[in-house]
Amino acid sequence: MSEWKSTACILCELNCGIEIKVGENNTIEKVRGDKNHPASKGYLCNKASRLNHYQNGRDRITTPLRRTNDGSFEKISWDTAIADIAEKLLEIKQKYGGDKLLYIGGGGQGNHLTGVYSSATRKALGAVYQTNAIAQEKTGEAWVFSQMFNAPMGRADFENAQVGIFLGKNPWQSHGFHQTRVILKQMQKDPNRKIVVFDPRRSETADMSDYHMAVKPGTDAWALAAMVAILIQEDWVDHEWMTQHTENYQQVRNLFADISVSEYCQQCGLEESTVRELTQVIKDAGSVAFWEDLGVQMNRNSTLVSYLNKLIWTLTGNFGKKGTQYLPSFIQPLLSARYDDSRRTPVSNARIIGGYIPCNSVTDEILTDHPDRQRALWIDCSNPVHSFADTQRMQQSMRRVELSVVTDIAMTETAMQADYVLPTANQFEKPEVSFFNFDFPHNVMQVRAPIFDAPETVLSEPEIHSRLCEAMGFIPEDVIDELNAVLDEKPEDFSKLFLAKAMGDKNLMKVAPVILYRTLGRTLDKGLEAISPLSAIALKYAMSNPQAVKDAGIEGAGLQLGENLFKALVGTRSGIEYSSEDYDASFKRIKRPGNKIELFIPELAGEIESLSKGSKTLSSDEFPFILSAGERRDYTANGIYRDNNWKKKDLSGALRMSPVDAESLGVETGGAVNVISSRGTQEAVVEITDRMQPGHVSLPNGGGFTNNLNTDKKLEKIGVALNMLTDSDSRDYLAGTPWHKYVPVRLETIQE
Ligand SMILES: Nc1nc2c(c(=O)[nH]1)N[C@H]1C(S)=C(S)[C@@H](COP(=O)(O)OP(=O)(O)OC[C@H]3O[C@@H](n4cnc5c(=O)[nH]c(N)nc54)[C@H](O)[C@@H]3O)O[C@H]1N2
Ligand SMILES: Nc1nc2c(c(=O)[nH]1)N[C@H]1C(S)=C(S)[C@@H](COP(=O)(O)OP(=O)(O)OC[C@H]3O[C@@H](n4cnc5c(=O)[nH]c(N)nc54)[C@H](O)[C@@H]3O)O[C@H]1N2
Ligand code: SF4
Ligand SMILES: [Mo]
């Protein structure tokens, strides 16, 4: 008989609580929202109903594979795979140093236990460089947060905001905050609330908006600088609030005092009167929430835009109160908070932000003869050959290193280039947690139990990393025995003993996740063993935030509070609230003198000044169009669904263009064009729409996958592999984030 089981959707960072009706042969028969999830409360979007295409997806791999001399793959046993890889990793450590192993990935949209376990492998080997998708979207913004707040990242409270501003963000499709569509509809209906969208394209969210600021592609910096200038020149800033909470307004004032608002509005293609009106709306509103996303973060001037955006909300006092910006209380931060801003990569000297090297710098660190180049790659749950800029360079990098290992559930474009491919249990076949805990003032977390049995021949990432650490000799058996003995005889002493051991021995601390798995794990319910490192995370969180945990309803003091938090997390399938605070708790997390926000970032002053030189387009006679490469649509989900059949429409992922451009190219909807950039050519199907500005074209993410593992099947590729078109050198000068939304291209019609 089929039954409903609680888990989470793994398609985007929200990880909505869902219930799955299990069908025969490990299939997902139905999906519904889980009303008991404290944040999503039963919400789910159209994409989740298709999750069987993940559970029983295309290209699944079930045997470890090793590349042979002729480039093909041979099947090997797990014992051979672990022994081989352990030996090669130790060899690389000895020959070049552990810091020559570059780690990529570690948890996509919610399988973050992998990152916890891989930290054991990484730390034990001495690997220090890592990256993942965060370093191609959020690191510019994270750097700005570090400068102004000395905090890793912030969010905003749209549920309660009077005005919601979306910069290069299309939440109707991409979501981002819980119950997105419900909240957007509430905002739209309420005459006292406003939606504002900055987007060159008339997106679905722009359709609902009160102000659609249709900037010219890549010119947001001028629009936002004009708004900061209006606030300053009209003296519409909140002086009282700023005196209390910020520093160095005067220096900021000087930068904007002489900016010509009308000139800047012309540069970005907006009506000056509308920009002034909107700025006044922001000034007068009781609360304003801002969200900047890929449209600006993967675009020109991205770090500067992040700064200008934050200036608008700090100058108007929109922080630390209901309906405005906040700093969430992460149980485990996604980026290191107070990092060393002097850290750079060894070869290309790229800035390392929040602990991550820019995705766009990875190939620079490998495709070189520099003695400090990276010699090995370990990739968990990520498909960088497909998802990082410049597929060709990424492919070459995979082949150039002396060892590359990929763990995935599917034979991906990245796996195809690896030396070893390790097949893993998928997210419904193992316990998991997500560290995308962005909610505030009540923050939530959900521990997921497996719903299906994994194929017998695959392992989970926790098991893979644990076996590897054991094979490399990093796990002391006597400590495991001693801890297990305590668990058998006096379990209440376990936390104390574990902490004493880990604190007393640096090497032990490095592999703590594996130690906890092999000890505490035994005492957890079947299937949940690998959750055990969360106990240490819960202990640490409870010790540093006791009141927030108690206010969330967890009882106890000291170690007991942390243990109870862990028990509550492990014992509930629909997630719990782990932290409850007041709105002004955000101020506490500004780790600067007096908890004050630094308004002035000297490193960006020159950037602001150079805006006066105007916004030159990067289109040219050779490449006259600007391609936005990676639009989120109702049927795109990164690379999580590889099988195109999950889509109910837009199968090929159309290239959207304006009627004017279509006419001059002589192409109709459904017609084919070659999209040609400085790096490559991809064929696309056209969709004509008046949502696009002339000269601006848009392709979706989540397409263009190829598979040729099963040689009996025909090689198929549907849709555009975007990063065949992108150049890893096109990136922000400071954060190294890519300009995926600003790719100069030429279009050539293909005659049938
Ligand atoms: N359906 C769906 N949802 C998803 C995902 C998915 O694959 N599919 N992926 C998830 C992930 S990983 C992420 S990071 C988020 C991303 O979420 P979003 O950032 O919202 O998604 P995008 O569609 O990439 O970009 C947003 C908008 O930027 C606009 N844009 C392009 N150029 C410019 C410009 O010059 N200026 C401005 N202001 N805007 C511009 C685009 O037209 C687009 O509407 O979505 C998440 N949600
Ligand atoms: N041109 C362009 N490029 C982009 C973007 C864009 O807009 N334009 N968007 C960027 C953004 S915002 C993001 S977030 C990235 C996403 O790119 P990636 O971070 O590479 O993530 P995915 O494409 O989702 O790939 C996740 C991989 O994890 C595998 N997987 C699924 N479940 C498991 C599991 O349980 N264990 C393991 N080991 N593997 C699993 C999937 O099969 C898939 O291969 O793409 C980026 N690339
Ligand atoms: S918003 Fe949609 S895709 Fe994102 S987690 Fe929720 S159901 Fe899944
Ligand atoms: Mo992303």
Tab-separated table of C-alpha atoms in Angstrom, residues 4-256:
chain	number	residue	atom	x	y	z
A	4	TRP	CA	2.820	9.662	2.255
A	5	LYS	CA	6.292	10.490	3.566
A	6	SER	CA	7.722	13.846	4.610
A	7	THR	CA	10.812	15.216	2.965
A	8	ALA	CA	11.836	18.420	1.155
A	9	CYS	CA	11.860	19.583	-2.419
A	10	ILE	CA	15.447	19.694	-3.653
A	11	LEU	CA	14.972	21.933	-6.674
A	12	CYS	CA	15.723	25.331	-5.176
A	13	GLU	CA	17.162	26.932	-2.054
A	14	LEU	CA	13.775	27.123	-0.356
A	15	ASN	CA	13.634	23.368	0.178
A	16	CYS	CA	9.879	23.541	0.754
A	17	GLY	CA	8.596	20.782	3.007
A	18	ILE	CA	6.791	18.222	0.870
A	19	GLU	CA	5.054	14.892	1.257
A	20	ILE	CA	5.685	12.179	-1.254
A	21	LYS	CA	3.303	9.374	-2.054
A	22	VAL	CA	5.467	6.374	-2.729
A	23	GLY	CA	4.470	4.244	-5.692
A	24	GLU	CA	5.680	0.850	-6.844
A	25	ASN	CA	9.315	0.213	-7.803
A	26	ASN	CA	10.738	3.207	-5.992
A	27	THR	CA	8.648	5.733	-7.850
A	28	ILE	CA	7.161	8.999	-6.691
A	29	GLU	CA	3.478	8.772	-7.411
A	30	LYS	CA	2.380	12.133	-6.050
A	31	VAL	CA	3.817	15.174	-4.339
A	32	ARG	CA	2.007	17.625	-2.065
A	33	GLY	CA	3.068	20.502	0.157
A	34	ASP	CA	3.688	19.599	3.806
A	35	LYS	CA	1.445	21.775	5.957
A	36	ASN	CA	3.546	20.960	9.013
A	37	HIS	CA	6.708	22.504	7.639
A	38	PRO	CA	7.148	25.630	9.787
A	39	ALA	CA	8.258	27.871	6.902
A	40	SER	CA	6.705	26.604	3.672
A	41	LYS	CA	3.418	25.630	5.422
A	42	GLY	CA	2.116	23.516	2.574
A	43	TYR	CA	3.340	25.712	-0.288
A	44	LEU	CA	4.894	24.169	-3.353
A	45	CYS	CA	5.352	25.175	-6.976
A	46	ASN	CA	4.757	23.413	-10.291
A	47	LYS	CA	8.286	22.028	-10.487
A	48	ALA	CA	7.957	19.816	-7.416
A	49	SER	CA	5.207	17.654	-8.865
A	50	ARG	CA	7.699	16.289	-11.381
A	51	LEU	CA	10.196	14.961	-8.819
A	52	ASN	CA	9.918	11.411	-10.119
A	53	HIS	CA	12.074	12.639	-13.004
A	54	TYR	CA	14.794	13.163	-10.395
A	55	GLN	CA	14.128	9.963	-8.446
A	56	ASN	CA	14.065	7.892	-11.620
A	57	GLY	CA	16.046	10.258	-13.789
A	58	ARG	CA	18.037	9.756	-16.916
A	59	ASP	CA	21.747	8.863	-16.910
A	60	ARG	CA	21.740	7.297	-13.403
A	61	ILE	CA	24.996	5.579	-12.565
A	62	THR	CA	25.257	2.670	-10.154
A	63	THR	CA	28.843	1.392	-10.376
A	64	PRO	CA	32.144	3.128	-9.624
A	65	LEU	CA	33.991	3.883	-12.856
A	66	ARG	CA	37.677	4.337	-13.635
A	67	ARG	CA	39.056	5.928	-16.767
A	68	THR	CA	41.321	3.625	-18.756
A	69	ASN	CA	44.253	4.562	-20.942
A	70	ASP	CA	42.108	4.664	-24.080
A	71	GLY	CA	39.744	7.171	-22.439
A	72	SER	CA	36.848	4.769	-21.896
A	73	PHE	CA	35.509	3.832	-18.455
A	74	GLU	CA	35.799	0.477	-16.728
A	75	LYS	CA	33.612	-0.669	-13.859
A	76	ILE	CA	35.477	-1.246	-10.617
A	77	SER	CA	34.533	-2.327	-7.106
A	78	TRP	CA	34.153	0.145	-4.244
A	79	ASP	CA	37.163	-1.376	-2.468
A	80	THR	CA	39.317	-0.777	-5.518
A	81	ALA	CA	37.955	2.731	-6.019
A	82	ILE	CA	38.585	3.788	-2.411
A	83	ALA	CA	42.039	2.189	-2.249
A	84	ASP	CA	43.120	3.694	-5.590
A	85	ILE	CA	41.877	7.182	-4.807
A	86	ALA	CA	43.281	7.156	-1.252
A	87	GLU	CA	46.705	6.226	-2.606
A	88	LYS	CA	46.627	8.881	-5.311
A	89	LEU	CA	45.461	11.634	-2.954
A	90	LEU	CA	48.240	10.847	-0.497
A	91	GLU	CA	50.718	10.851	-3.368
A	92	ILE	CA	49.576	14.300	-4.478
A	93	LYS	CA	49.751	15.582	-0.914
A	94	GLN	CA	53.292	14.297	-0.580
A	95	LYS	CA	54.532	15.452	-3.966
A	96	TYR	CA	52.907	18.888	-4.200
A	97	GLY	CA	51.168	19.570	-0.869
A	98	GLY	CA	47.558	19.079	0.210
A	99	ASP	CA	46.725	22.594	-0.944
A	100	LYS	CA	46.972	21.406	-4.543
A	101	LEU	CA	43.655	19.568	-4.255
A	102	LEU	CA	40.854	21.879	-5.354
A	103	TYR	CA	37.388	21.044	-4.078
A	104	ILE	CA	34.264	21.984	-6.067
A	105	GLY	CA	30.638	21.672	-4.949
A	106	GLY	CA	29.601	20.087	-1.694
A	107	GLY	CA	25.839	20.374	-1.789
A	108	GLY	CA	23.633	21.769	-4.511
A	109	GLN	CA	20.112	22.882	-3.706
A	110	GLY	CA	19.982	21.282	-0.284
A	111	ASN	CA	22.230	18.214	0.007
A	112	HIS	CA	24.575	19.903	2.393
A	113	LEU	CA	25.634	16.948	4.484
A	114	THR	CA	28.105	16.247	1.693
A	115	GLY	CA	29.897	19.503	2.454
A	116	VAL	CA	30.153	18.528	6.116
A	117	TYR	CA	31.697	15.124	5.394
A	118	SER	CA	33.957	16.308	2.611
A	119	SER	CA	35.411	18.809	5.075
A	120	ALA	CA	36.971	15.811	6.828
A	121	THR	CA	38.693	14.654	3.638
A	122	ARG	CA	39.747	18.192	2.778
A	123	LYS	CA	41.041	19.196	6.188
A	124	ALA	CA	42.850	15.939	6.796
A	125	LEU	CA	44.660	16.308	3.468
A	126	GLY	CA	45.384	19.992	4.031
A	127	ALA	CA	43.273	21.145	1.079
A	128	VAL	CA	42.493	24.862	1.465
A	129	TYR	CA	40.996	25.934	-1.849
A	130	GLN	CA	37.380	25.324	-2.668
A	131	THR	CA	34.533	26.741	-4.668
A	132	ASN	CA	30.927	26.184	-5.701
A	133	ALA	CA	28.067	28.023	-7.395
A	134	ILE	CA	27.967	30.616	-4.594
A	135	ALA	CA	31.219	31.969	-6.032
A	136	GLN	CA	29.512	32.746	-9.305
A	137	GLU	CA	26.545	34.534	-7.829
A	138	LYS	CA	26.759	35.739	-4.231
A	139	THR	CA	30.428	36.515	-3.529
A	140	GLY	CA	30.316	40.111	-4.792
A	141	GLU	CA	27.404	40.816	-2.497
A	142	ALA	CA	29.095	38.870	0.309
A	143	TRP	CA	32.167	41.059	-0.022
A	144	VAL	CA	30.005	44.173	0.307
A	145	PHE	CA	28.329	42.673	3.385
A	146	SER	CA	31.751	41.969	4.843
A	147	GLN	CA	32.860	45.569	4.310
A	148	MET	CA	29.711	47.212	5.632
A	149	PHE	CA	28.520	44.738	8.272
A	150	ASN	CA	31.369	42.293	8.822
A	151	ALA	CA	28.729	39.605	8.327
A	152	PRO	CA	28.427	36.918	5.636
A	153	MET	CA	25.100	37.770	4.010
A	154	GLY	CA	21.699	39.293	4.580
A	155	ARG	CA	18.150	38.853	3.402
A	156	ALA	CA	14.890	40.783	3.410
A	157	ASP	CA	11.411	40.377	4.850
A	158	PHE	CA	9.034	40.597	1.876
A	159	GLU	CA	6.154	39.123	3.814
A	160	ASN	CA	5.859	42.327	5.819
A	161	ALA	CA	7.385	44.894	3.478
A	162	GLN	CA	5.351	47.807	2.266
A	163	VAL	CA	7.540	48.103	-0.828
A	164	GLY	CA	9.342	45.121	-2.379
A	165	ILE	CA	12.161	45.888	-4.804
A	166	PHE	CA	13.557	43.222	-7.130
A	167	LEU	CA	16.821	44.002	-8.876
A	168	GLY	CA	17.602	41.508	-11.622
A	169	LYS	CA	15.353	39.056	-9.812
A	170	ASN	CA	12.219	37.383	-11.123
A	171	PRO	CA	10.732	35.834	-7.981
A	172	TRP	CA	7.517	34.698	-9.692
A	173	GLN	CA	9.649	32.075	-11.431
A	174	SER	CA	12.769	31.755	-9.328
A	175	HIS	CA	11.173	32.063	-5.862
A	176	GLY	CA	13.684	32.865	-3.086
A	177	PHE	CA	11.485	33.501	-0.055
A	178	HIS	CA	8.861	31.168	1.346
A	179	GLN	CA	5.417	31.202	-0.260
A	180	THR	CA	6.712	33.552	-2.923
A	181	ARG	CA	3.686	33.566	-5.200
A	182	VAL	CA	1.240	33.940	-2.320
A	183	ILE	CA	3.157	36.940	-0.989
A	184	LEU	CA	3.560	38.547	-4.417
A	185	LYS	CA	-0.190	38.279	-4.997
A	186	GLN	CA	-0.900	39.828	-1.581
A	187	MET	CA	1.428	42.716	-2.398
A	188	GLN	CA	-0.184	43.200	-5.787
A	189	LYS	CA	-3.692	43.327	-4.322
A	190	ASP	CA	-2.960	45.725	-1.476
A	191	PRO	CA	-3.156	49.377	-2.626
A	192	ASN	CA	-0.778	50.395	0.171
A	193	ARG	CA	1.962	48.058	-0.974
A	194	LYS	CA	4.162	48.281	-4.041
A	195	ILE	CA	6.205	45.928	-6.205
A	196	VAL	CA	9.196	47.351	-8.056
A	197	VAL	CA	11.165	45.412	-10.668
A	198	PHE	CA	14.439	46.417	-12.303
A	199	ASP	CA	14.743	44.219	-15.388
A	200	PRO	CA	15.372	44.995	-19.064
A	201	ARG	CA	12.874	42.226	-19.790
A	202	ARG	CA	9.208	42.423	-18.858
A	203	SER	CA	9.298	39.432	-16.549
A	204	GLU	CA	6.295	37.758	-14.935
A	205	THR	CA	7.056	39.735	-11.774
A	206	ALA	CA	7.272	42.942	-13.826
A	207	ASP	CA	3.729	42.170	-15.045
A	208	MET	CA	2.566	42.410	-11.432
A	209	SER	CA	4.614	45.452	-10.543
A	210	ASP	CA	3.741	49.069	-9.819
A	211	TYR	CA	7.087	50.193	-11.227
A	212	HIS	CA	8.842	48.268	-13.959
A	213	MET	CA	12.217	49.938	-14.354
A	214	ALA	CA	13.227	48.587	-17.763
A	215	VAL	CA	16.899	49.502	-17.703
A	216	LYS	CA	19.134	48.921	-20.699
A	217	PRO	CA	20.971	45.610	-20.132
A	218	GLY	CA	23.971	45.934	-17.835
A	219	THR	CA	23.309	49.528	-16.756
A	220	ASP	CA	21.811	49.077	-13.286
A	221	ALA	CA	24.784	50.836	-11.708
A	222	TRP	CA	23.717	54.142	-13.286
A	223	ALA	CA	20.099	53.722	-12.205
A	224	LEU	CA	21.034	52.980	-8.603
A	225	ALA	CA	23.717	55.666	-8.460
A	226	ALA	CA	21.085	58.156	-9.650
A	227	MET	CA	18.786	57.047	-6.830
A	228	VAL	CA	21.519	57.381	-4.194
A	229	ALA	CA	22.309	60.817	-5.631
A	230	ILE	CA	18.644	61.878	-5.396
A	231	LEU	CA	18.458	60.762	-1.753
A	232	ILE	CA	21.588	62.736	-0.947
A	233	GLN	CA	20.973	65.813	-3.071
A	234	GLU	CA	17.367	66.173	-1.869
A	235	ASP	CA	18.516	65.345	1.653
A	236	TRP	CA	15.949	62.543	1.859
A	237	VAL	CA	18.215	60.472	4.077
A	238	ASP	CA	17.210	59.345	7.567
A	239	HIS	CA	19.780	61.332	9.562
A	240	GLU	CA	18.552	60.303	12.970
A	241	TRP	CA	18.679	56.607	12.184
A	242	MET	CA	22.031	56.968	10.449
A	243	THR	CA	23.633	58.745	13.382
A	244	GLN	CA	22.561	55.918	15.619
A	245	HIS	CA	23.467	53.006	13.357
A	246	THR	CA	26.013	54.004	10.719
A	247	GLU	CA	29.385	55.619	10.191
A	248	ASN	CA	31.050	57.809	7.581
A	249	TYR	CA	28.027	59.226	5.799
A	250	GLN	CA	30.000	62.339	4.967
A	251	GLN	CA	32.399	60.468	2.675
A	252	VAL	CA	29.508	58.851	0.840
A	253	ARG	CA	27.785	62.191	0.511
A	254	ASN	CA	30.840	63.676	-1.150
A	255	LEU	CA	30.842	60.946	-3.808
A	256	PHE	CA	27.259	61.618	-4.889
